Coordinates of C-alpha atoms and ligand atoms in Angstrom, one line a residue:
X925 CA 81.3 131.3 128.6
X926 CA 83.6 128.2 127.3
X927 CA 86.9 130.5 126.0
X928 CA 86.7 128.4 122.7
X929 CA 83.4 129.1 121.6
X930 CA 84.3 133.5 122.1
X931 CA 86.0 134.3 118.9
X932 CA 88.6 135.6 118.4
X933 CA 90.0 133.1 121.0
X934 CA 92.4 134.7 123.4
X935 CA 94.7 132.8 125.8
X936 CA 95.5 131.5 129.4
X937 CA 97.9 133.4 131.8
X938 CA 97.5 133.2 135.1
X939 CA 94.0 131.7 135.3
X940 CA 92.3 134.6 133.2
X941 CA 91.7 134.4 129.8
X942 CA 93.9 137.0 128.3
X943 CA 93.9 139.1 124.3
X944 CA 97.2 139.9 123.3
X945 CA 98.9 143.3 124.6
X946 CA 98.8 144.5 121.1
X947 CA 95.4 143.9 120.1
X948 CA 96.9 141.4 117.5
X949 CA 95.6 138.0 115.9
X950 CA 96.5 135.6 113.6
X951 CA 94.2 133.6 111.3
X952 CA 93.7 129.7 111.6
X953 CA 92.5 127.5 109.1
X954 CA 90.5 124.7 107.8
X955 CA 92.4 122.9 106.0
X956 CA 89.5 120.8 104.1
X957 CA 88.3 124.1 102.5
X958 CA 91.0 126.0 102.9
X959 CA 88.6 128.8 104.3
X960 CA 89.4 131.0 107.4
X961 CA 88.0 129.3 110.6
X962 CA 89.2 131.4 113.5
X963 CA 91.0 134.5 114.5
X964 CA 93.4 134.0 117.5
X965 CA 94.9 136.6 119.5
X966 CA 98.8 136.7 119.4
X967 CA 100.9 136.9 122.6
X968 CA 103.7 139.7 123.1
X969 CA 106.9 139.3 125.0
X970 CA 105.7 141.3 127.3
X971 CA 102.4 138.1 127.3
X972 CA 105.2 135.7 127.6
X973 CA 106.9 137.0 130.7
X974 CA 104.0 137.9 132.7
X975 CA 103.0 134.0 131.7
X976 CA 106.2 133.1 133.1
X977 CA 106.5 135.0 135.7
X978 CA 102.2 133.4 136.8
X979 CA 104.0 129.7 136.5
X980 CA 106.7 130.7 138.8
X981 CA 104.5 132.4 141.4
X982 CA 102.1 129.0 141.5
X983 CA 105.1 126.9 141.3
X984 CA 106.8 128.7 144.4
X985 CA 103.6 129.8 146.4
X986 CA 101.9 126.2 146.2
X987 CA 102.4 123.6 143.4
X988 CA 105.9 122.5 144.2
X989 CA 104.7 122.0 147.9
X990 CA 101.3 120.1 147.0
X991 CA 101.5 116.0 148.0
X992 CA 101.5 113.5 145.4
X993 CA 98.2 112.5 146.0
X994 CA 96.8 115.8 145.3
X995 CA 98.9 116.0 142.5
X996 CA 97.0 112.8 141.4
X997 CA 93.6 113.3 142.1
X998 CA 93.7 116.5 140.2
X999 CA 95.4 114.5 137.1
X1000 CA 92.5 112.2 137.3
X1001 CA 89.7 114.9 137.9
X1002 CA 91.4 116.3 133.8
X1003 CA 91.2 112.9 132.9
X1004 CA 87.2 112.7 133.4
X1005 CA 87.0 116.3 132.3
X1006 CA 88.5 115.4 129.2
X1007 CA 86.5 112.1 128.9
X1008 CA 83.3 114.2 129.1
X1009 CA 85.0 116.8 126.7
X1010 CA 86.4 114.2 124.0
X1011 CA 83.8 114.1 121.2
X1012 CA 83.7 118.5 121.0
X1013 CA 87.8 118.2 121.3
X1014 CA 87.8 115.6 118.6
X1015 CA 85.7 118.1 116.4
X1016 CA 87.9 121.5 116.8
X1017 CA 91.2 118.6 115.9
X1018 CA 89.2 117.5 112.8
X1019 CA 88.2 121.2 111.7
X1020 CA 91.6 122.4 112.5
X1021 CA 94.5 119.7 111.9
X1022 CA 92.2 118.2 108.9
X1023 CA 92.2 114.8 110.7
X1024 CA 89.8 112.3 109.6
X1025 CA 87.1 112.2 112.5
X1026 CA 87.7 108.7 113.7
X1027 CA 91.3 108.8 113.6
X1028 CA 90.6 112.1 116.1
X1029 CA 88.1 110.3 118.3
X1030 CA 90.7 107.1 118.5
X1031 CA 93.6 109.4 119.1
X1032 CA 91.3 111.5 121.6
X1033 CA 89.6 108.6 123.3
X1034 CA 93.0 107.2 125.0
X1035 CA 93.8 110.5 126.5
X1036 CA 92.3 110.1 129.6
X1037 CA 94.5 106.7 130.6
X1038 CA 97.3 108.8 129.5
X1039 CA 96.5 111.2 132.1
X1040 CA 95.7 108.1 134.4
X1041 CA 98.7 106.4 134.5
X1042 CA 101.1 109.6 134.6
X1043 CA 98.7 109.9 138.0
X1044 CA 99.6 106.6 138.8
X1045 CA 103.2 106.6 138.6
X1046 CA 103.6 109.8 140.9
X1047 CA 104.9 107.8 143.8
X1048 CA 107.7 106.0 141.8
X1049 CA 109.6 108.9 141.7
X1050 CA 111.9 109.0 144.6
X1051 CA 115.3 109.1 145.7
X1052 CA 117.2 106.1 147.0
X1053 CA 119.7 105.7 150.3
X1054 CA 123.3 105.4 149.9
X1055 CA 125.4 103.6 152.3
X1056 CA 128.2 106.0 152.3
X1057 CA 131.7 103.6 151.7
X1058 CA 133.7 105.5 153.8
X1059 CA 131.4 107.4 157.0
X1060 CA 128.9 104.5 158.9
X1061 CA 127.7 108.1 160.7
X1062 CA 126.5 109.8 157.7
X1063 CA 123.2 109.3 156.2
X1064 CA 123.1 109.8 152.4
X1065 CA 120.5 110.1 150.0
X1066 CA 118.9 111.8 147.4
X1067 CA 115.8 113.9 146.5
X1068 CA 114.3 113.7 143.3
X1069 CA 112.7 117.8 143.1
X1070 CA 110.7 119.5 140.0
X1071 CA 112.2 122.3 138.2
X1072 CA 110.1 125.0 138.2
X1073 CA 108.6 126.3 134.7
X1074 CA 108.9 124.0 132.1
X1075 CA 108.1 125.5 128.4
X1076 CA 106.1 123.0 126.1
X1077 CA 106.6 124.3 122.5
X1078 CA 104.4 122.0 120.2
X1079 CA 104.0 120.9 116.4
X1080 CA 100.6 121.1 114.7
X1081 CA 100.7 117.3 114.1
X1082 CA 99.4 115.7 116.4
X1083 CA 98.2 119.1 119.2
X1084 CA 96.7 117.3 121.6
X1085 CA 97.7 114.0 122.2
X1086 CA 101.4 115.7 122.1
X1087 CA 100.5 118.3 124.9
X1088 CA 98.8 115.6 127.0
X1089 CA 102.2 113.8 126.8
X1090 CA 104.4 116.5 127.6
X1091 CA 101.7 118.3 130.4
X1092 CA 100.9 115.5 132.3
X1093 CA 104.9 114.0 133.2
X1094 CA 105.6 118.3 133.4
X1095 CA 102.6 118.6 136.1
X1096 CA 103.0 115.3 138.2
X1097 CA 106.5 115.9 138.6
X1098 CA 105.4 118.8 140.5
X1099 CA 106.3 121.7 137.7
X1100 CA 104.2 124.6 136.4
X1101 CA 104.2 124.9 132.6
X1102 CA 103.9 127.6 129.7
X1103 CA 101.8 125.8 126.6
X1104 CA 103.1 127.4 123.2
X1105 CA 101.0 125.8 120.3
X1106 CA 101.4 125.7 116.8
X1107 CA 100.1 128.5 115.3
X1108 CA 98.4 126.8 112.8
X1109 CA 96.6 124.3 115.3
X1110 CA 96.1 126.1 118.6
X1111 CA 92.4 125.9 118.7
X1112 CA 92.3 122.3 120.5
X1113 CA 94.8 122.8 123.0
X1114 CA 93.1 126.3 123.6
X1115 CA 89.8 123.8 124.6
X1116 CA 92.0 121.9 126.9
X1117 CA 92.9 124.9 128.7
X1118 CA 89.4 125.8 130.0
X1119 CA 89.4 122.6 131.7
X1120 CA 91.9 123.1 134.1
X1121 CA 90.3 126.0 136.1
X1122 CA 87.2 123.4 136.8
X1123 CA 89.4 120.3 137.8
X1124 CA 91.1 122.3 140.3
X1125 CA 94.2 123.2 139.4
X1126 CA 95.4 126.6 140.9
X1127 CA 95.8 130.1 138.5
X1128 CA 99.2 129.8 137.1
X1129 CA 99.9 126.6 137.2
X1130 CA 99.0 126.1 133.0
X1131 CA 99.3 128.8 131.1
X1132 CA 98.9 128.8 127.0
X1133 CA 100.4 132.0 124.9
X1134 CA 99.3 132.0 121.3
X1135 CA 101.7 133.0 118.5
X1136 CA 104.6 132.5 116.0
X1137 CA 107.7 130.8 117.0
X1138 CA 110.1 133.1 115.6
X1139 CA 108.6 135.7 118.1
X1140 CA 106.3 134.0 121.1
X1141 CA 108.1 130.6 120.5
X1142 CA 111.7 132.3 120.9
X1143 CA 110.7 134.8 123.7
X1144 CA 109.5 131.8 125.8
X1145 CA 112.7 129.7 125.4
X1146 CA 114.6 132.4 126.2
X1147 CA 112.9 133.5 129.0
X1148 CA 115.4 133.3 132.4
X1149 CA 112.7 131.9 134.4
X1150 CA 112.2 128.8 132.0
X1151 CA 113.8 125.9 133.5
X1152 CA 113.2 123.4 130.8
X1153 CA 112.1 123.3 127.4
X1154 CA 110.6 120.5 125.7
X1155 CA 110.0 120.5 122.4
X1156 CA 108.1 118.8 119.7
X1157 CA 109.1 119.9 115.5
X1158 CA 111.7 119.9 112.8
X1159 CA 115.2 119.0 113.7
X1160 CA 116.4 122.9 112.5
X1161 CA 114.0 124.6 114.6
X1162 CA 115.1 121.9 117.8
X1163 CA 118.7 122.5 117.1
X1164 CA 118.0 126.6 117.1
X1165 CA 115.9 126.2 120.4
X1166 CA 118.8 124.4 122.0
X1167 CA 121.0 127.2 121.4
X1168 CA 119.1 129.3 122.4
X1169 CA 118.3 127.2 126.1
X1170 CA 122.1 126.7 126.2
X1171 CA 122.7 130.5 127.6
X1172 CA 121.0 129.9 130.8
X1173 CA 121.7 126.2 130.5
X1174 CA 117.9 125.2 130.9
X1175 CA 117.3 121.6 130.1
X1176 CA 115.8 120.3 126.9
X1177 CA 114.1 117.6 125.5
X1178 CA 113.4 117.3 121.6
X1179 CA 111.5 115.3 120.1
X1180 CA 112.3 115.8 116.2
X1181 CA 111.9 114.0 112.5
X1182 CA 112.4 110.9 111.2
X1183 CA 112.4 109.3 108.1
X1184 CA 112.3 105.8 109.7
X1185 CA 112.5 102.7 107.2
X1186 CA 110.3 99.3 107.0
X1187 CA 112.1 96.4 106.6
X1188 CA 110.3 94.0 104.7
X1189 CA 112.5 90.7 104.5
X1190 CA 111.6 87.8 102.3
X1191 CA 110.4 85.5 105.1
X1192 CA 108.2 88.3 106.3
X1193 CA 104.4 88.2 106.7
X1194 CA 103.5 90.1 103.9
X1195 CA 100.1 91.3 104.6
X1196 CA 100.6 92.6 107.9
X1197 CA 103.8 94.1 106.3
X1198 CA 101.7 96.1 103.7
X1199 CA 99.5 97.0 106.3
X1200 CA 101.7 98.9 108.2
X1201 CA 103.0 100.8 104.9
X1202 CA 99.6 101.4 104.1
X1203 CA 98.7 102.9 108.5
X1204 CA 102.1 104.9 107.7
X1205 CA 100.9 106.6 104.6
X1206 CA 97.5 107.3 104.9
X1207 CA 97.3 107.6 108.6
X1208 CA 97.3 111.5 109.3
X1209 CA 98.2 112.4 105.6
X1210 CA 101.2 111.1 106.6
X1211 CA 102.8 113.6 109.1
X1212 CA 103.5 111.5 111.6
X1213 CA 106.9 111.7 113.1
X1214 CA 107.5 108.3 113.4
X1215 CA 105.9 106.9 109.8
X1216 CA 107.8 104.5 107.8
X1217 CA 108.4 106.7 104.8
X1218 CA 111.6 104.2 103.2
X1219 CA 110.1 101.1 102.7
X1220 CA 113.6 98.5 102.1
X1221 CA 112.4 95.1 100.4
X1222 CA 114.3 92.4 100.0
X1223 CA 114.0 91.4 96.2
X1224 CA 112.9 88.6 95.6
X1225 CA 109.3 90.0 97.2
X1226 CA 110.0 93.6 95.8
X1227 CA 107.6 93.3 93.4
X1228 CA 104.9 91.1 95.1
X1229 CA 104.9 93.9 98.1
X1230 CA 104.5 96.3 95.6
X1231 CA 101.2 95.2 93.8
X1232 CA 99.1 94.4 97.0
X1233 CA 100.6 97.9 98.6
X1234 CA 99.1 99.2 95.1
X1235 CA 96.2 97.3 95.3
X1236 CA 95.7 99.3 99.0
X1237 CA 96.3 102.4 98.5
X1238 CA 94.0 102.6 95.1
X1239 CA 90.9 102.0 97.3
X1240 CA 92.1 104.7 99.9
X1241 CA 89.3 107.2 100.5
X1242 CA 90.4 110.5 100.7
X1243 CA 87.8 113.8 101.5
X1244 CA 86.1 115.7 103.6
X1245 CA 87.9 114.8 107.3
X1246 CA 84.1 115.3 109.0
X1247 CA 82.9 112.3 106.7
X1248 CA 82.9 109.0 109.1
X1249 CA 84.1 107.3 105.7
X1250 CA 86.9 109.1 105.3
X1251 CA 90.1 107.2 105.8
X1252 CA 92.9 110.4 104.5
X1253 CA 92.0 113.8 105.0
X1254 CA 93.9 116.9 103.5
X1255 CA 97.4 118.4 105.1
X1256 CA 97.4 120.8 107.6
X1257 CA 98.4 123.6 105.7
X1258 CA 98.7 125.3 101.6
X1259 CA 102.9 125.7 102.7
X1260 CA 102.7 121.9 103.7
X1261 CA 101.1 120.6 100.6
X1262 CA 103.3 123.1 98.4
X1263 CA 106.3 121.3 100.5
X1264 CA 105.2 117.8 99.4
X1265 CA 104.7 118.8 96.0
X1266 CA 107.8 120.2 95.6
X1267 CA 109.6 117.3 96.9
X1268 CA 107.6 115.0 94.4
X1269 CA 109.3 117.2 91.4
X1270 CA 112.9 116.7 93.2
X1271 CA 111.8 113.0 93.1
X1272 CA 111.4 112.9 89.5
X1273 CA 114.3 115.1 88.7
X1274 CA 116.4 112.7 91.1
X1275 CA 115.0 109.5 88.9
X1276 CA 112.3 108.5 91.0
X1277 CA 109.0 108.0 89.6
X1278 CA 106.1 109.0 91.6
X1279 CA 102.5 107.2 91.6
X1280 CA 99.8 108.4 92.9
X1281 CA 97.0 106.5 94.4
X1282 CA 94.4 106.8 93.2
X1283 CA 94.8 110.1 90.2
X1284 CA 93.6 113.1 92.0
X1285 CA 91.7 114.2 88.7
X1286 CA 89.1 111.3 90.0
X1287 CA 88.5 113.3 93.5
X1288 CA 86.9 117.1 92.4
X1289 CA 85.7 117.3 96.0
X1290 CA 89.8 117.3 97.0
X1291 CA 90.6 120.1 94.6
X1292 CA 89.9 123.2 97.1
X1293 CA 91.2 121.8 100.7
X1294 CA 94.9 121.2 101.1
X1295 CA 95.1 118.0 99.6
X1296 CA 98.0 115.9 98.4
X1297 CA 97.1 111.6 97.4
X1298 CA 99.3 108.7 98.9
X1299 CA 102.0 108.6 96.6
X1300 CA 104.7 106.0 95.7
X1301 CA 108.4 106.8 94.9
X1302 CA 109.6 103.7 92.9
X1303 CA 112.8 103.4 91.3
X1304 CA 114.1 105.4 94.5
X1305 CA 117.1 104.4 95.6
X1306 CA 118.2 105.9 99.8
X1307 CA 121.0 108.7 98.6
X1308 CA 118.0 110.3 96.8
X1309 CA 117.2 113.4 98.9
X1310 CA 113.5 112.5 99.2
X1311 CA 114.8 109.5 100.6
X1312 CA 117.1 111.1 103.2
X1313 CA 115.0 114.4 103.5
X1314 CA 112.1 114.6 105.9
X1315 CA 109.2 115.1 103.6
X1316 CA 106.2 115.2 106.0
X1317 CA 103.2 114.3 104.0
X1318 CA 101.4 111.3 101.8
X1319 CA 104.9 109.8 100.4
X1320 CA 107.1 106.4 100.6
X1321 CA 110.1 105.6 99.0
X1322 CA 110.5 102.1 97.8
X1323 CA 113.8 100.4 97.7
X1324 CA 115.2 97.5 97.3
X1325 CA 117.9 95.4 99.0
X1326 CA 119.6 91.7 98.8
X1327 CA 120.4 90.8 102.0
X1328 CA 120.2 91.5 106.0
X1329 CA 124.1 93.3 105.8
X1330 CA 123.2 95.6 103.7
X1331 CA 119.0 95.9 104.9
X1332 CA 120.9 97.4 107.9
X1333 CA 123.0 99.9 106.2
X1334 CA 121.0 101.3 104.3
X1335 CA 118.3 101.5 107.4
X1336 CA 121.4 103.6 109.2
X1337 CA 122.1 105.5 106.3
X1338 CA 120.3 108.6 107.4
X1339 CA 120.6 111.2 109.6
X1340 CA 117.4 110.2 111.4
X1341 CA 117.1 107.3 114.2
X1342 CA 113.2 107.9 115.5
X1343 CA 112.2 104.5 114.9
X1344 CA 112.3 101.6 112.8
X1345 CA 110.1 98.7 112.0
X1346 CA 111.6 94.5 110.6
X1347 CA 109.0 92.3 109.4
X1348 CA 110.8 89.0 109.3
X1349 CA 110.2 85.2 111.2
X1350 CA 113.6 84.4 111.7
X1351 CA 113.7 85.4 115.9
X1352 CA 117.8 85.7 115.4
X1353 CA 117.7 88.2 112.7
X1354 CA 115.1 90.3 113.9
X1355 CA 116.8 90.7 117.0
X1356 CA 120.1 91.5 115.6
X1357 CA 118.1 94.1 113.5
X1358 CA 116.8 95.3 116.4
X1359 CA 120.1 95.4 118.6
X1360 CA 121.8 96.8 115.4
X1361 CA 119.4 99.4 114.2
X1362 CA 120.3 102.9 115.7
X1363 CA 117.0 104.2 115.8
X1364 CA 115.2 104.8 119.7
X1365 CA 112.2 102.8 118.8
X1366 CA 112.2 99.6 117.2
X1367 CA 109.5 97.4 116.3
X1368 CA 109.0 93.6 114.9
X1369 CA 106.3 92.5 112.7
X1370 CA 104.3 95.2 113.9
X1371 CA 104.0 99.3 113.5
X1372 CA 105.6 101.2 115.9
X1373 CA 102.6 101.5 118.6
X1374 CA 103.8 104.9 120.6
X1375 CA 102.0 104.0 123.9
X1376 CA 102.1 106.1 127.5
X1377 CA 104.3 103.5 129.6
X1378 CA 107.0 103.1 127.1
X1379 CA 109.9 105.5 126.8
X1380 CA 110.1 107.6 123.5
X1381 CA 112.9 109.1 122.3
X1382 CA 114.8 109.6 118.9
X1383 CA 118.7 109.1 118.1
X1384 CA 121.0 110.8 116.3
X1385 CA 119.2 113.9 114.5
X1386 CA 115.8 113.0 116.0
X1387 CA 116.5 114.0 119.5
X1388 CA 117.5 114.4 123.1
X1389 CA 116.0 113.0 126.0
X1390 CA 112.5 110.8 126.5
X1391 CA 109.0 111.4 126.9
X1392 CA 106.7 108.6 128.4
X1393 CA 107.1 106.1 130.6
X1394 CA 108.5 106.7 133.8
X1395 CA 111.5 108.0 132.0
X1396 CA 109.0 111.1 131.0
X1397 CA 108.1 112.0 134.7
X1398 CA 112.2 111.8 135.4
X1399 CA 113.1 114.3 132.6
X1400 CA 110.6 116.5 134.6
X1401 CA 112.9 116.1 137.8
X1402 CA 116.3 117.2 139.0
X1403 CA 118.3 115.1 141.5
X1404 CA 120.1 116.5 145.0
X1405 CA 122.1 114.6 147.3
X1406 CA 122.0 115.2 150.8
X1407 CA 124.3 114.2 153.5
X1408 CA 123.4 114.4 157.1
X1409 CA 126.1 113.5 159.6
X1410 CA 124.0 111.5 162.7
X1411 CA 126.5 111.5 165.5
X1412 CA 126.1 114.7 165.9
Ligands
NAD610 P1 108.3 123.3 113.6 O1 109.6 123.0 114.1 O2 108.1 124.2 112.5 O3 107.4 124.1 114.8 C1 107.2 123.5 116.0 C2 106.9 124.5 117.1 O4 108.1 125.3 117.3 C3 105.8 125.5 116.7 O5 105.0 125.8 117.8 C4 106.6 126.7 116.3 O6 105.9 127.9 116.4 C5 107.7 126.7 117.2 N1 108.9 127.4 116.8 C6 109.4 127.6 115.5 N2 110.6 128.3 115.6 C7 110.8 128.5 116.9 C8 111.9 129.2 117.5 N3 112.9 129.8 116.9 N4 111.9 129.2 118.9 C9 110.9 128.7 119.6 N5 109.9 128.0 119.0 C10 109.8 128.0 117.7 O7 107.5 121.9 113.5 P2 106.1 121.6 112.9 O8 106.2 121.9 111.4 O9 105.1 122.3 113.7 O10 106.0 120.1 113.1 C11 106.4 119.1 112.2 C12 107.7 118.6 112.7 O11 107.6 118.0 114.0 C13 108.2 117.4 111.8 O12 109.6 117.5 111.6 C14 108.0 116.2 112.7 O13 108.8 115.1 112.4 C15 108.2 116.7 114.1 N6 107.5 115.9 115.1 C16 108.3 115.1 115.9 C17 107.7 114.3 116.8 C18 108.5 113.4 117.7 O14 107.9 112.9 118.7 N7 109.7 113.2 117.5 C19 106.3 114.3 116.9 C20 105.5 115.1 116.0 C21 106.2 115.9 115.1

């Protein structure tokens, strides 16, 4: 039987599907209704380790050892697994993340050329020969070899599409991986897992544990036989996992918040401009690492941008995520939507007015699910702490500026540097912006499009390291130099 239709759902270690040691299990929920959907069994340390210890038995017995091209084809068997799988996956994101069901097909549906082109790229990883400056004898060159267990510890955002990114670079690198997911979302990823036993992949090589961080989440980033952690979540929670990594020096990547602004000049194509405010607001309720939640508009358009962003957001249809009409869905959680709410009171006690978009009172069917409407902070100005804080949810700050000198500082004036967005025409300007702006993605006169062959990667307070791109499947590597003396 298919592990995800067996409540309660248990987890992957070593190729058998596993309850915890205890007997334990957490609750998951809907977050349209609020209701109880699932019951998940929790991992123990004792779960953790013996998932470790699987990863590092199928890394050392065969995975680190198999060719490229096996590596690939097994990549691309997932890939048509997952094609076959992507309308059931699509469902268990809806029911469980409170997605909107297109934006889960859409986000589902480019999996498998994720999974393609990681395959692809497997044979641009290589060392290079180094004519050595000194010794015409000595042959030098490097080796470009996998770590050994990676440890993916995910958000509840975005669960699959993350774990696809982090999986795929972790696997064709020629790693063996421990899958922690959120344990507010871990029934898609869960779903994933029973495909990898049919496309081929040895027992061990993916293993999921179920659980909170503070106990499963720490236990695995701790764990000596984790070589590298990668990690997906708040910047606190990043920060306390690369502490905790630093005793056995393992290496990490995090990928953390933002609070990324639009820059809206006066020259700038408005439409398109209020179209990516409106993507960035309404597009998975909002939490989205990389949405433009400061929206900096040059004045003498300030109030133009305003109306027809207005005008948007008041014909926004938010409901039921199953409903094909359904543009916003609710948050993920009751503690998300308390979070939001709570930073709409600091708004107002900061000066800030919110609007909401459209009243809630007009949406009954929104009142039981974790819902919060798009909402507007006007009169915000960027040393509000809504507009330095991460909020995470339905909300934009709008603020003003006069010209491109101070467009950038205020841009840079935050702790964050995920990724920015300049709508202007003027070529020179928008690439200074773009030179200038210390954020790891940047993006002109369109949204920030996240795609597979593109490094990702915050600044500053938003992270270490990249995923995608070639740049992902290096992060997955370690380098060695070898010297062999010839005359000899
Ligand atoms: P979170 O930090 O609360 O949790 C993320 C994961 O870490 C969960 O699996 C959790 O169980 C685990 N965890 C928590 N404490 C831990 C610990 N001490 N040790 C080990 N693991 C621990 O984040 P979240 O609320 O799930 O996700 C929202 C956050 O993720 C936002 O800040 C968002 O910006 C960020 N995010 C960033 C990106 C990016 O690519 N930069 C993408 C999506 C989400």
């Amino acid at each position: 039987m298919n592990p995800i239709d067996d409540q309660p759902y248990r987890m992957l270690i070593d190729g058998r599907w596993q309850a915890g040691g205890e007997g334990a299990l957490f609750p998951t929920y809907d977050p349209a209704t609020g209701d109880v959907l699932a019951q998940v069994h929790a991992a123990t340390a004792r779960d953790v380790d013996t998932a470790v210890r699987a990863a590092r038995r199928a890394y050392d017995e065969h995975w680190r050892d198999t060719t490229p091209r096996e590596r690939a084809r097994l990549l691309r068997r997932l890939a048509a697994l997952f094609e076959r799988e992507v309308e059931k996956l699509a469902w268990i994101e809806t029911r469980n993340v409170g997605k909107p069901i297109t934006h889960s097909r859409e986000s589902l549906s480019a999996m498998p050329a994720s999974l393609d082109y990681f395959a692809g790229i497997i044979p641009a990883v290589r060392g290079d020969t180094i004519p050595m400056l000194n010794h015409a004898s000595v042959l030098n060159f490097t080796l470009r070899e996998p770590l050994g267990v990676c440890a993916l510890v995910m958000p509840w955002n975005y669960p699959m599409t993350l774990t696809l990114h982090k999986l795929a670079p972790a696997l064709a690198a020629g790693n063996t991986v421990v899958i922690k997911p959120s344990e507010i979302t871990p029934l898609s990823t869960l779903a994933l897992a029973a495909l990898f036993a049919e496309a081929g992949f040895p027992d061990g090589v993916v293993n999921v544990v179920n659980g909170s961080g503070a106990s499963v989440g720490e236990a695995l980033v701790r764990h000596p036989g984790v070589a590298r952690v990668s990690f997906t979540g708040g910047t606190a929670t990043g920060a306390a996992i690369q502490a905790a990594a630093a005793a056995d020096v393992k290496r990490v990547t995090l990928e953390l918040g933002g609070k990324s602004p639009l820059i809206v000049f006066d020259d700038a194509a408005l439409d398109a401009a209020v179209d990516v405010a409106v993507g960035d607001i309404v597009k998975n309720s909002g939490q989205v690492c990389i949405a433009c939640t400061r929206l900096l508009v040059q004045d003498g358009i300030r109030e133009a941008f305003q109306a027809r962003l207005e005008t948007r957001l008041a014909a926004i249809r938010m409901g039921d995520p199953s409903d094909p009409q359904t543009q916003m869905g609710p948050l993920v959680s009751r503690a998300q939507a308390e979070r939001v709410r709570a930073y709409l009171d600091i708004a107002r006690q900061e000066g800030a007015t919110p609007r909401s978009y459209p009243d809630p009172a007009s949406r009954p069917e929104t009142a039981r699910g974790f819902y919060v409407p798009p909402t507007l902070l006007t009169t915000a100005d960027n040393g509000m702490r809504t507009s330095q804080e991460e909020i995470f949810g339905p909300v934009q700050s709008l603020i003003g500026f006069k010209d491109e000198a101070q467009a950038l500082r205020i841009a840079n004036d935050t702790r964050y540097g995920l990724a920015a967005v300049v709508f202007t025409r003027d070529g020179g300007r928008a690439l200074r912006m773009a030179r200038r702006l210390e954020s790891g993605s940047v993006a002109v006169n369109t949204g920030v499009r996240t795609s597979v062959d593109a490094p990702f990667g915050g600044y500053k307070h938003s992270g270490i390291g990249k995923e995608r791109g070639l740049e992902a499947i290096l992060e997955n590597t370690q380098l060695k130099n070898v010297k062999y003396d010839t005359s000899l």
